[in-house]
Amino acid sequence: MNSPHNLPGQPQLAYRGNELFCEDIRLSDLAKEHGTPLFVYSKGAMLSALAAYQRGFAGRTVQICYAMKANSSLGVIQVFAEAGCGFDVVSAGELQRVLAASGPAEKIIFSGVGKTRSEMRAALQAGIGCFNVESEAELEVLSDVALSMNVKAPVSIRVNPNVDPKTHPYISTGLKGSKFGVAHERVVQTYQRAAALPGIQVKGIDCHIGSQITEVAPYLDAVDRMLDLVEAIEAAGIPIHHIDFGGGLGINYNGDTPPSADDLWDKMLAKLDGRGFGQRHLMIEPGRSLVGNAGVCLSEVLYLKPGEQKNFCIIDAAMNDLPRPAMYQAYHQIVPVCTRTAAPATYDVVGPVCESGDWIGHDRALAVQQGDLLAVLSAGAYCMSMASNYNSRGRAPEILVDGAQTHVIRQRETVAEQMRYESLVTR
Ligand code: PLP
């Protein structure tokens, strides 16, 4: 047999002969057994992505909080909980998911601009590690809620460092004009207010400048801005226990070359050491880089539709399964699950949903026939967690591959399940 041929940036995927495998599992076998569309995740790829972050900070005090909005399926949360991660949650729903997967409450941080009183109560009840607070108004409400429960809410303030992460505007969050965080110039005042509130205990400071960042420079700018603020806050008499740098690195979607996690730490820690902060308690909230390249979405070619201007390859996965192209014009590589030797043709790969925005890839060279299987790569992050029932399509199942073993971590959603909470008007 030919030696396996790995796909660049996809550590878990390799062609053996003309068949694509995830770890030791032939993907066409999974599609046969579970149908398509189907998400397949490699546990090994998730753990090796995590290991790169862990290697990078050996000898320091760092808590990794997996930003589970990237993929909030219970089986995925379980992988990271068992590997010792904390979690960054943004809703009571995400909080409940971590607890259901036996994630430790004290390693949960709660981010988001619009936490409700009931979400605050649930998080305080669970005993989470920290609220990342995004406004003075939120601080007041949180203090109030905590007092009504006779506790103090542990808090860090999310600051907006006004750093350009050089990514898509929809996933750029740390610039002036963004709805996120407290403006740089108001930060010390906000900390003074927090320290004076009876229901608040100041713990740390955090930021999150954006997602799919493929350069080190924006992180280093953010570190400098954050440390300036820590110095100013501590000079005002308010100790800062931890410094949280927000989300993690970007991934390889289309030949992108983000730095490795250990390289990022190397440069960030050099800066932190240079300014005397290297022994502080540090935190990071990676999402995409822990799961993105660990997942693929398998889909069947339903029809090939030649056209005057374009050829269409119509597949059974759609924007409800893979929303990133429609939302941010994002690129996912699309490869055959079983390669053919025929010459490729150029196709727009599209789904069955009734929207022109329902495309998965434009102008792709593919040697395919009706009934073939395609794999949409880098589908582990911000795909299933953003999936919807648009066009009354059930959400796809998810399989976790661990070596030669497979685990169904989500079953295909039926129409009956979609209609569960609806009712006809009774007369
Ligand atoms: N932390 C916060 C507050 C976020 O909003 C996000 C995502 O946007 C993340 C962490 C995760 O970012 P990433 O998936 O780029 O690592």
CSV table of C-alpha atoms and ligand atoms in Angstrom, one decimal:
chain,number,residue,atom,x,y,z
A,1,MET,CA,0.0,0.0,0.0
A,2,ASN,CA,1.1,3.6,-0.7
A,3,SER,CA,2.4,5.5,2.3
A,4,PRO,CA,-0.2,7.8,3.8
A,5,HIS,CA,-0.4,11.3,2.3
A,6,ASN,CA,-1.2,13.9,4.9
A,7,LEU,CA,-3.2,17.1,4.0
A,8,PRO,CA,-1.3,20.3,5.0
A,9,GLY,CA,-2.6,21.8,8.2
A,10,GLN,CA,-4.9,18.8,8.9
A,11,PRO,CA,-2.9,16.6,11.3
A,12,GLN,CA,-5.6,14.0,11.6
A,13,LEU,CA,-6.4,13.5,7.9
A,14,ALA,CA,-4.5,11.4,5.4
A,15,TYR,CA,-5.2,9.6,2.2
A,16,ARG,CA,-4.3,5.9,2.3
A,17,GLY,CA,-4.3,4.9,-1.4
A,18,ASN,CA,-7.3,6.9,-2.8
A,19,GLU,CA,-9.3,6.9,0.5
A,20,LEU,CA,-9.4,9.6,3.1
A,21,PHE,CA,-8.9,8.5,6.7
A,22,CYS,CA,-9.4,10.4,10.0
A,23,GLU,CA,-6.9,8.8,12.4
A,24,ASP,CA,-7.5,5.1,11.7
A,25,ILE,CA,-11.0,5.4,10.4
A,26,ARG,CA,-12.0,5.3,6.7
A,27,LEU,CA,-14.3,8.3,6.2
A,28,SER,CA,-16.4,6.6,3.6
A,29,ASP,CA,-17.3,3.8,6.1
A,30,LEU,CA,-18.5,6.5,8.5
A,31,ALA,CA,-20.7,8.1,5.8
A,32,LYS,CA,-22.1,4.7,4.9
A,33,GLU,CA,-23.0,4.0,8.5
A,34,HIS,CA,-24.3,7.4,9.7
A,35,GLY,CA,-25.4,9.1,6.4
A,36,THR,CA,-24.5,12.6,5.4
A,37,PRO,CA,-24.0,15.5,6.1
A,38,LEU,CA,-21.9,14.2,9.0
A,39,PHE,CA,-19.3,15.9,11.2
A,40,VAL,CA,-16.3,13.9,12.2
A,41,TYR,CA,-13.8,15.1,14.8
A,42,SER,CA,-10.4,13.7,15.7
A,43,LYS,CA,-9.8,13.6,19.5
A,44,GLY,CA,-6.0,13.3,18.8
A,45,ALA,CA,-6.0,16.5,16.8
A,46,MET,CA,-7.8,18.4,19.6
A,47,LEU,CA,-5.4,17.1,22.2
A,48,SER,CA,-2.3,17.9,20.1
A,49,ALA,CA,-3.6,21.4,19.5
A,50,LEU,CA,-4.0,21.8,23.2
A,51,ALA,CA,-0.6,20.3,23.9
A,52,ALA,CA,1.0,23.1,21.8
A,53,TYR,CA,-0.5,25.7,24.1
A,54,GLN,CA,0.5,23.7,27.2
A,55,ARG,CA,4.1,23.2,26.0
A,56,GLY,CA,4.5,26.9,25.4
A,57,PHE,CA,4.0,28.0,29.0
A,58,ALA,CA,5.8,25.2,30.9
A,59,GLY,CA,6.9,26.5,34.3
A,60,ARG,CA,4.4,29.4,34.4
A,61,THR,CA,0.9,29.7,36.0
A,62,VAL,CA,-1.5,29.6,33.1
A,63,GLN,CA,-5.1,28.5,32.9
A,64,ILE,CA,-6.4,27.6,29.4
A,65,CYS,CA,-10.2,28.2,29.2
A,66,TYR,CA,-11.5,26.6,26.0
A,67,ALA,CA,-13.9,29.1,24.4
A,68,MET,CA,-16.6,26.6,23.8
A,69,LYS,CA,-18.6,28.8,21.5
A,70,ALA,CA,-16.3,27.3,18.8
A,71,ASN,CA,-17.8,23.9,19.4
A,72,SER,CA,-20.1,23.3,22.3
A,73,SER,CA,-21.0,19.7,21.8
A,74,LEU,CA,-20.9,17.7,25.0
A,75,GLY,CA,-18.4,15.1,23.8
A,76,VAL,CA,-16.0,17.9,22.7
A,77,ILE,CA,-16.3,19.7,26.1
A,78,GLN,CA,-15.7,16.3,27.8
A,79,VAL,CA,-12.4,15.9,25.9
A,80,PHE,CA,-11.1,19.3,27.1
A,81,ALA,CA,-12.5,18.9,30.7
A,82,GLU,CA,-10.7,15.6,31.0
A,83,ALA,CA,-7.5,17.2,29.7
A,84,GLY,CA,-7.6,19.8,32.5
A,85,CYS,CA,-9.0,22.8,30.7
A,86,GLY,CA,-11.3,25.5,32.1
A,87,PHE,CA,-14.0,27.0,29.9
A,88,ASP,CA,-15.0,30.4,28.6
A,89,VAL,CA,-18.8,30.5,28.5
A,90,VAL,CA,-21.1,33.2,27.1
A,91,SER,CA,-24.5,32.1,28.2
A,92,ALA,CA,-26.4,30.0,30.9
A,93,GLY,CA,-26.8,27.4,28.2
A,94,GLU,CA,-23.0,27.0,27.7
A,95,LEU,CA,-22.6,27.0,31.5
A,96,GLN,CA,-25.0,24.1,31.9
A,97,ARG,CA,-23.2,22.2,29.1
A,98,VAL,CA,-19.9,22.5,30.9
A,99,LEU,CA,-21.5,21.3,34.2
A,100,ALA,CA,-23.3,18.4,32.3
A,101,ALA,CA,-19.9,17.3,30.9
A,102,SER,CA,-18.4,17.4,34.5
A,103,GLY,CA,-16.3,20.5,33.8
A,104,PRO,CA,-15.1,22.2,37.0
A,105,ALA,CA,-17.2,25.2,37.9
A,106,GLU,CA,-14.2,27.0,39.4
A,107,LYS,CA,-12.4,27.0,36.1
A,108,ILE,CA,-15.3,28.7,34.2
A,109,ILE,CA,-15.1,32.3,33.1
A,110,PHE,CA,-18.2,34.0,31.9
A,111,SER,CA,-17.8,36.4,29.0
A,112,GLY,CA,-20.3,38.4,26.9
A,113,VAL,CA,-21.8,41.9,26.7
A,114,GLY,CA,-25.3,41.1,27.7
A,115,LYS,CA,-25.5,38.7,30.7
A,116,THR,CA,-28.9,38.6,32.2
A,117,ARG,CA,-29.7,38.6,36.0
A,118,SER,CA,-30.8,35.0,35.8
A,119,GLU,CA,-27.6,34.0,34.0
A,120,MET,CA,-25.6,35.8,36.7
A,121,ARG,CA,-27.5,34.0,39.4
A,122,ALA,CA,-26.9,30.6,37.7
A,123,ALA,CA,-23.2,31.3,37.5
A,124,LEU,CA,-22.9,32.4,41.1
A,125,GLN,CA,-24.9,29.4,42.2
A,126,ALA,CA,-22.5,27.1,40.3
A,127,GLY,CA,-19.5,28.9,41.9
A,128,ILE,CA,-17.7,30.0,38.6
A,129,GLY,CA,-14.2,31.3,38.7
A,130,CYS,CA,-14.7,34.8,37.2
A,131,PHE,CA,-17.1,37.0,35.3
A,132,ASN,CA,-15.5,39.0,32.5
A,133,VAL,CA,-17.6,42.2,32.8
A,134,GLU,CA,-18.0,44.4,29.8
A,135,SER,CA,-19.6,47.7,31.1
A,136,GLU,CA,-20.2,49.7,34.3
A,137,ALA,CA,-23.9,49.0,34.0
A,138,GLU,CA,-23.2,45.3,34.1
A,139,LEU,CA,-21.0,45.7,37.2
A,140,GLU,CA,-23.9,47.4,39.1
A,141,VAL,CA,-26.3,44.7,38.2
A,142,LEU,CA,-23.9,41.9,39.0
A,143,SER,CA,-23.1,43.5,42.4
A,144,ASP,CA,-26.8,43.7,43.1
A,145,VAL,CA,-27.4,40.1,42.1
A,146,ALA,CA,-24.5,38.8,44.2
A,147,LEU,CA,-25.6,40.8,47.3
A,148,SER,CA,-29.1,39.3,47.0
A,149,MET,CA,-27.3,35.9,47.2
A,150,ASN,CA,-25.0,37.0,50.1
A,151,VAL,CA,-21.9,36.4,48.0
A,152,LYS,CA,-19.3,38.5,46.1
A,153,ALA,CA,-18.9,38.1,42.4
A,154,PRO,CA,-15.4,37.5,41.2
A,155,VAL,CA,-14.7,39.9,38.3
A,156,SER,CA,-12.3,40.9,35.7
A,157,ILE,CA,-13.0,43.8,33.4
A,158,ARG,CA,-12.8,43.2,29.7
A,159,VAL,CA,-10.9,46.1,28.3
A,160,ASN,CA,-10.9,47.2,24.7
A,161,PRO,CA,-7.2,47.7,23.9
A,162,ASN,CA,-7.9,49.4,20.5
A,163,VAL,CA,-5.6,47.0,18.7
A,164,ASP,CA,-6.2,45.9,15.1
A,165,PRO,CA,-6.1,42.1,14.8
A,166,LYS,CA,-6.0,42.3,11.0
A,167,THR,CA,-8.9,39.8,10.6
A,168,HIS,CA,-12.4,39.9,9.1
A,169,PRO,CA,-14.4,42.9,10.5
A,170,TYR,CA,-17.1,40.5,11.9
A,171,ILE,CA,-14.6,38.7,14.1
A,172,SER,CA,-12.5,41.8,15.0
A,173,THR,CA,-13.5,42.8,18.5
A,174,GLY,CA,-10.8,45.0,20.1
A,175,LEU,CA,-11.1,48.2,18.1
A,176,LYS,CA,-12.7,51.5,19.2
A,177,GLY,CA,-16.3,51.4,17.9
A,178,SER,CA,-16.7,47.7,18.8
A,179,LYS,CA,-19.5,46.8,21.2
A,180,PHE,CA,-17.1,44.8,23.3
A,181,GLY,CA,-15.1,45.8,26.4
A,182,VAL,CA,-14.5,49.0,28.3
A,183,ALA,CA,-12.7,51.8,26.4
A,184,HIS,CA,-9.0,52.0,27.3
A,185,GLU,CA,-9.4,55.5,28.8
A,186,ARG,CA,-12.2,54.5,31.1
A,187,VAL,CA,-10.6,51.4,32.5
A,188,VAL,CA,-9.1,52.7,35.8
A,189,GLN,CA,-12.3,54.5,36.7
A,190,THR,CA,-14.3,51.3,36.0
A,191,TYR,CA,-12.0,49.4,38.3
A,192,GLN,CA,-12.4,52.0,41.0
A,193,ARG,CA,-16.2,51.6,40.7
A,194,ALA,CA,-15.8,47.8,40.8
A,195,ALA,CA,-13.6,48.0,43.9
A,196,ALA,CA,-16.2,50.2,45.7
A,197,LEU,CA,-19.2,47.9,44.9
A,198,PRO,CA,-20.1,45.7,47.9
A,199,GLY,CA,-21.0,42.7,45.8
A,200,ILE,CA,-17.9,42.7,43.6
A,201,GLN,CA,-14.5,41.2,44.2
A,202,VAL,CA,-11.9,42.3,41.7
A,203,LYS,CA,-9.8,39.4,40.4
A,204,GLY,CA,-8.3,40.2,37.0
A,205,ILE,CA,-8.3,41.9,33.7
A,206,ASP,CA,-9.0,40.6,30.3
A,207,CYS,CA,-9.3,41.4,26.6
A,208,HIS,CA,-10.1,39.7,23.4
A,209,ILE,CA,-9.0,41.4,20.2
A,210,GLY,CA,-10.6,39.1,17.6
A,211,SER,CA,-10.5,35.7,16.0
A,212,GLN,CA,-8.6,34.0,13.2
A,213,ILE,CA,-5.5,36.1,14.0
A,214,THR,CA,-2.5,34.8,12.0
A,215,GLU,CA,0.2,37.2,13.2
A,216,VAL,CA,1.9,37.6,16.6
A,217,ALA,CA,2.2,41.4,16.4
A,218,PRO,CA,-1.5,42.2,17.4
A,219,TYR,CA,-1.1,40.0,20.5
A,220,LEU,CA,2.1,41.7,21.5
A,221,ASP,CA,0.5,45.1,21.1
A,222,ALA,CA,-2.4,43.9,23.3
A,223,VAL,CA,0.1,42.6,25.9
A,224,ASP,CA,1.7,46.0,26.1
A,225,ARG,CA,-1.6,47.8,26.4
A,226,MET,CA,-2.9,45.4,29.0
A,227,LEU,CA,0.3,45.7,31.1
A,228,ASP,CA,0.1,49.5,31.0
A,229,LEU,CA,-3.4,49.2,32.4
A,230,VAL,CA,-2.4,46.7,35.1
A,231,GLU,CA,0.3,49.2,36.2
A,232,ALA,CA,-2.2,52.0,36.3
A,233,ILE,CA,-4.9,50.0,38.1
A,234,GLU,CA,-2.5,48.7,40.7
A,235,ALA,CA,-1.1,52.2,41.2
A,236,ALA,CA,-4.6,53.2,42.1
A,237,GLY,CA,-4.5,50.5,44.9
A,238,ILE,CA,-6.4,47.7,43.3
A,239,PRO,CA,-4.5,44.4,43.0
A,240,ILE,CA,-4.9,42.4,39.8
A,241,HIS,CA,-4.6,38.7,40.3
A,242,HIS,CA,-4.8,37.3,36.8
A,243,ILE,CA,-4.3,38.6,33.2
A,244,ASP,CA,-6.4,37.0,30.5
A,245,PHE,CA,-5.4,37.6,26.9
A,246,GLY,CA,-8.7,36.3,25.3
A,247,GLY,CA,-9.0,34.1,22.3
A,248,GLY,CA,-6.3,32.0,20.6
A,249,LEU,CA,-4.7,31.8,17.3
A,250,GLY,CA,-6.1,31.5,13.8
A,251,ILE,CA,-5.9,28.2,11.8
A,252,ASN,CA,-5.0,27.1,8.3
A,253,TYR,CA,-8.1,27.4,6.2
A,254,ASN,CA,-6.5,28.2,2.8
A,255,GLY,CA,-2.8,28.2,3.2
A,256,ASP,CA,-2.9,30.6,6.2
A,257,THR,CA,0.2,30.3,8.3
A,258,PRO,CA,-0.5,31.3,11.9
A,259,PRO,CA,2.3,31.0,14.3
A,260,SER,CA,2.4,27.9,16.4
A,261,ALA,CA,1.0,28.2,20.0
A,262,ASP,CA,4.4,27.6,21.5
A,263,ASP,CA,5.9,30.3,19.3
A,264,LEU,CA,3.2,32.8,20.4
A,265,TRP,CA,3.8,32.0,24.1
A,266,ASP,CA,7.5,32.4,23.6
A,267,LYS,CA,7.1,35.9,22.3
A,268,MET,CA,4.4,36.9,24.7
A,269,LEU,CA,6.3,35.5,27.7
A,270,ALA,CA,9.5,37.4,26.6
A,271,LYS,CA,7.5,40.6,26.7
A,272,LEU,CA,5.8,39.7,30.0
A,273,ASP,CA,9.2,38.8,31.5
A,274,GLY,CA,10.8,42.0,30.2
A,275,ARG,CA,8.1,44.0,32.0
A,276,GLY,CA,8.3,41.9,35.2
A,277,PHE,CA,4.9,40.2,34.8
A,278,GLY,CA,6.1,36.7,33.7
A,279,GLN,CA,5.2,35.1,37.0
A,280,ARG,CA,1.7,36.4,37.2
A,281,HIS,CA,-1.3,34.1,36.8
A,282,LEU,CA,-2.1,34.2,33.1
A,283,MET,CA,-5.1,33.0,31.1
A,284,ILE,CA,-6.0,32.4,27.5
A,285,GLU,CA,-9.3,31.5,25.9
A,286,PRO,CA,-8.6,29.6,22.7
A,287,GLY,CA,-11.5,28.2,20.7
A,288,ARG,CA,-10.9,27.9,16.9
A,289,SER,CA,-7.3,26.7,17.2
A,290,LEU,CA,-8.2,23.8,19.5
A,291,VAL,CA,-11.0,22.4,17.4
A,292,GLY,CA,-11.1,24.0,13.9
A,293,ASN,CA,-8.7,21.7,12.1
A,294,ALA,CA,-9.8,18.7,14.1
A,295,GLY,CA,-13.1,18.4,12.2
A,296,VAL,CA,-14.5,17.7,8.8
A,297,CYS,CA,-18.0,17.7,7.4
A,298,LEU,CA,-18.7,14.8,5.0
A,299,SER,CA,-21.3,15.5,2.3
A,300,GLU,CA,-22.7,13.6,-0.7
A,301,VAL,CA,-22.8,15.1,-4.2
A,302,LEU,CA,-26.5,15.1,-5.0
A,303,TYR,CA,-26.3,16.6,-8.5
A,304,LEU,CA,-23.9,18.1,-11.0
A,305,LYS,CA,-25.5,20.9,-12.8
A,306,PRO,CA,-23.5,22.4,-15.7
A,307,GLY,CA,-24.3,26.0,-16.6
A,308,GLU,CA,-23.4,28.6,-19.2
A,309,GLN,CA,-21.4,30.6,-16.8
A,310,LYS,CA,-20.8,28.2,-13.9
A,311,ASN,CA,-20.9,24.5,-13.1
A,312,PHE,CA,-22.7,23.7,-9.9
A,313,CYS,CA,-21.9,20.8,-7.6
A,314,ILE,CA,-24.9,20.5,-5.4
A,315,ILE,CA,-24.1,18.7,-2.1
A,316,ASP,CA,-26.3,17.7,0.8
A,317,ALA,CA,-24.6,20.0,3.3
A,318,ALA,CA,-25.7,23.6,3.4
A,319,MET,CA,-25.4,26.9,5.0
A,320,ASN,CA,-27.4,25.7,8.0
A,321,ASP,CA,-24.6,23.1,8.6
A,322,LEU,CA,-21.7,25.2,7.5
A,323,PRO,CA,-22.6,28.9,8.0
A,324,ARG,CA,-19.2,30.5,7.8
A,325,PRO,CA,-19.0,31.0,4.0
A,326,ALA,CA,-22.4,32.7,3.9
A,327,MET,CA,-21.7,34.7,7.1
A,328,TYR,CA,-18.2,35.9,6.4
A,329,GLN,CA,-17.3,34.7,2.9
A,330,ALA,CA,-15.1,32.2,4.7
A,331,TYR,CA,-13.0,29.7,2.9
A,332,HIS,CA,-13.1,25.9,3.6
A,333,GLN,CA,-11.0,23.5,1.6
A,334,ILE,CA,-13.2,20.8,-0.1
A,335,VAL,CA,-11.6,17.5,-1.0
A,336,PRO,CA,-12.9,14.2,-2.3
A,337,VAL,CA,-13.3,11.4,0.2
A,338,CYS,CA,-12.2,8.9,-2.5
A,339,THR,CA,-10.0,10.4,-5.2
A,340,ARG,CA,-10.7,9.8,-8.9
A,341,THR,CA,-8.1,9.9,-11.7
A,342,ALA,CA,-10.4,11.8,-14.1
A,343,ALA,CA,-9.5,15.4,-15.0
A,344,PRO,CA,-11.1,17.9,-12.6
A,345,ALA,CA,-13.7,20.5,-13.6
A,346,THR,CA,-14.4,23.8,-11.9
A,347,TYR,CA,-17.5,24.0,-9.8
A,348,ASP,CA,-19.3,26.3,-7.3
A,349,VAL,CA,-20.1,23.9,-4.5
A,350,VAL,CA,-23.5,24.8,-3.1
A,351,GLY,CA,-26.1,23.4,-0.7
A,352,PRO,CA,-29.8,22.7,-1.2
A,353,VAL,CA,-31.1,25.7,0.8
A,354,CYS,CA,-33.2,28.3,-1.0
A,355,GLU,CA,-30.7,31.2,-0.8
A,356,SER,CA,-28.1,32.3,-3.3
A,357,GLY,CA,-25.9,32.8,-0.2
A,358,ASP,CA,-26.0,29.0,0.3
A,359,TRP,CA,-22.6,28.3,-1.1
A,360,ILE,CA,-19.7,26.3,0.5
A,361,GLY,CA,-17.0,27.0,-2.0
A,362,HIS,CA,-16.6,29.0,-5.2
A,363,ASP,CA,-14.6,27.9,-8.3
A,364,ARG,CA,-13.3,24.6,-6.9
A,365,ALA,CA,-11.4,22.2,-9.2
A,366,LEU,CA,-12.9,18.8,-8.4
A,367,ALA,CA,-13.0,15.4,-10.2
A,368,VAL,CA,-16.4,14.3,-8.9
A,369,GLN,CA,-19.5,12.4,-10.0
A,370,GLN,CA,-23.0,12.3,-8.6
A,371,GLY,CA,-23.1,10.2,-5.5
A,372,ASP,CA,-19.4,10.9,-4.5
A,373,LEU,CA,-18.5,12.0,-1.1
A,374,LEU,CA,-16.7,15.3,-0.4
A,375,ALA,CA,-15.0,16.4,2.8
A,376,VAL,CA,-15.3,20.0,3.9
A,377,LEU,CA,-12.2,20.6,5.9
A,378,SER,CA,-11.5,22.8,9.0
A,379,ALA,CA,-15.1,22.3,10.0
A,380,GLY,CA,-14.5,21.7,13.8
A,381,ALA,CA,-15.0,25.3,14.9
A,382,TYR,CA,-17.9,27.7,14.4
A,383,CYS,CA,-19.8,25.2,12.3
A,384,MET,CA,-22.0,22.9,14.4
A,385,SER,CA,-22.2,25.5,17.2
A,386,MET,CA,-23.6,27.9,14.6
A,387,ALA,CA,-25.8,25.4,12.8
A,388,SER,CA,-29.5,26.0,12.5
A,389,ASN,CA,-32.7,24.4,11.3
A,390,TYR,CA,-33.2,26.7,8.4
A,391,ASN,CA,-35.4,25.2,5.7
A,392,SER,CA,-36.4,22.7,8.5
A,393,ARG,CA,-33.2,20.8,8.0
A,394,GLY,CA,-32.2,18.7,11.0
A,395,ARG,CA,-28.8,19.2,12.5
A,396,ALA,CA,-26.1,16.7,11.4
A,397,PRO,CA,-24.7,14.0,13.6
A,398,GLU,CA,-21.2,14.2,15.1
A,399,ILE,CA,-18.7,11.4,15.5
A,400,LEU,CA,-15.6,11.6,17.7
A,401,VAL,CA,-12.8,9.5,16.4
A,402,ASP,CA,-10.2,8.2,18.8
A,403,GLY,CA,-7.6,6.1,17.0
A,404,ALA,CA,-9.6,3.1,15.6
A,405,GLN,CA,-12.6,3.8,17.8
A,406,THR,CA,-15.6,6.0,17.0
A,407,HIS,CA,-18.1,7.5,19.4
A,408,VAL,CA,-21.4,9.1,18.3
A,409,ILE,CA,-21.5,12.3,20.3
A,410,ARG,CA,-24.7,13.7,18.6
A,411,GLN,CA,-27.4,11.9,16.7
A,412,ARG,CA,-29.1,13.3,13.6
A,413,GLU,CA,-31.9,15.6,14.5
A,414,THR,CA,-35.3,14.4,13.3
A,415,VAL,CA,-38.2,16.6,12.0
A,416,ALA,CA,-40.2,15.5,15.0
A,417,GLU,CA,-37.5,16.8,17.3
A,418,GLN,CA,-37.5,20.1,15.5
A,419,MET,CA,-41.3,20.4,16.0
A,420,ARG,CA,-41.2,19.4,19.6
A,421,TYR,CA,-41.9,22.8,21.1
A,422,GLU,CA,-44.4,23.9,18.5
A,423,SER,CA,-48.2,23.5,18.6
A,424,LEU,CA,-51.1,24.1,16.4
A,425,VAL,CA,-53.7,26.7,17.5
A,426,THR,CA,-56.5,24.8,19.3
A,427,ARG,CA,-60.0,26.0,18.6
B,1,PLP,N1,-13.0,34.7,24.1
B,1,PLP,C1,-13.9,35.6,23.7
B,1,PLP,C2,-14.5,36.6,24.6
B,1,PLP,C3,-14.5,35.5,22.4
B,1,PLP,O1,-15.5,36.3,22.0
B,1,PLP,C4,-14.0,34.5,21.5
B,1,PLP,C5,-14.4,34.3,20.1
B,1,PLP,O2,-14.8,35.2,19.4
B,1,PLP,C6,-12.9,33.6,22.0
B,1,PLP,C7,-12.5,33.8,23.3
B,1,PLP,C8,-12.4,32.6,21.1
B,1,PLP,O3,-11.6,33.0,20.1
B,1,PLP,P1,-10.9,32.0,19.1
B,1,PLP,O4,-11.9,31.0,18.6
B,1,PLP,O5,-10.4,32.9,18.0
B,1,PLP,O6,-9.8,31.4,19.8
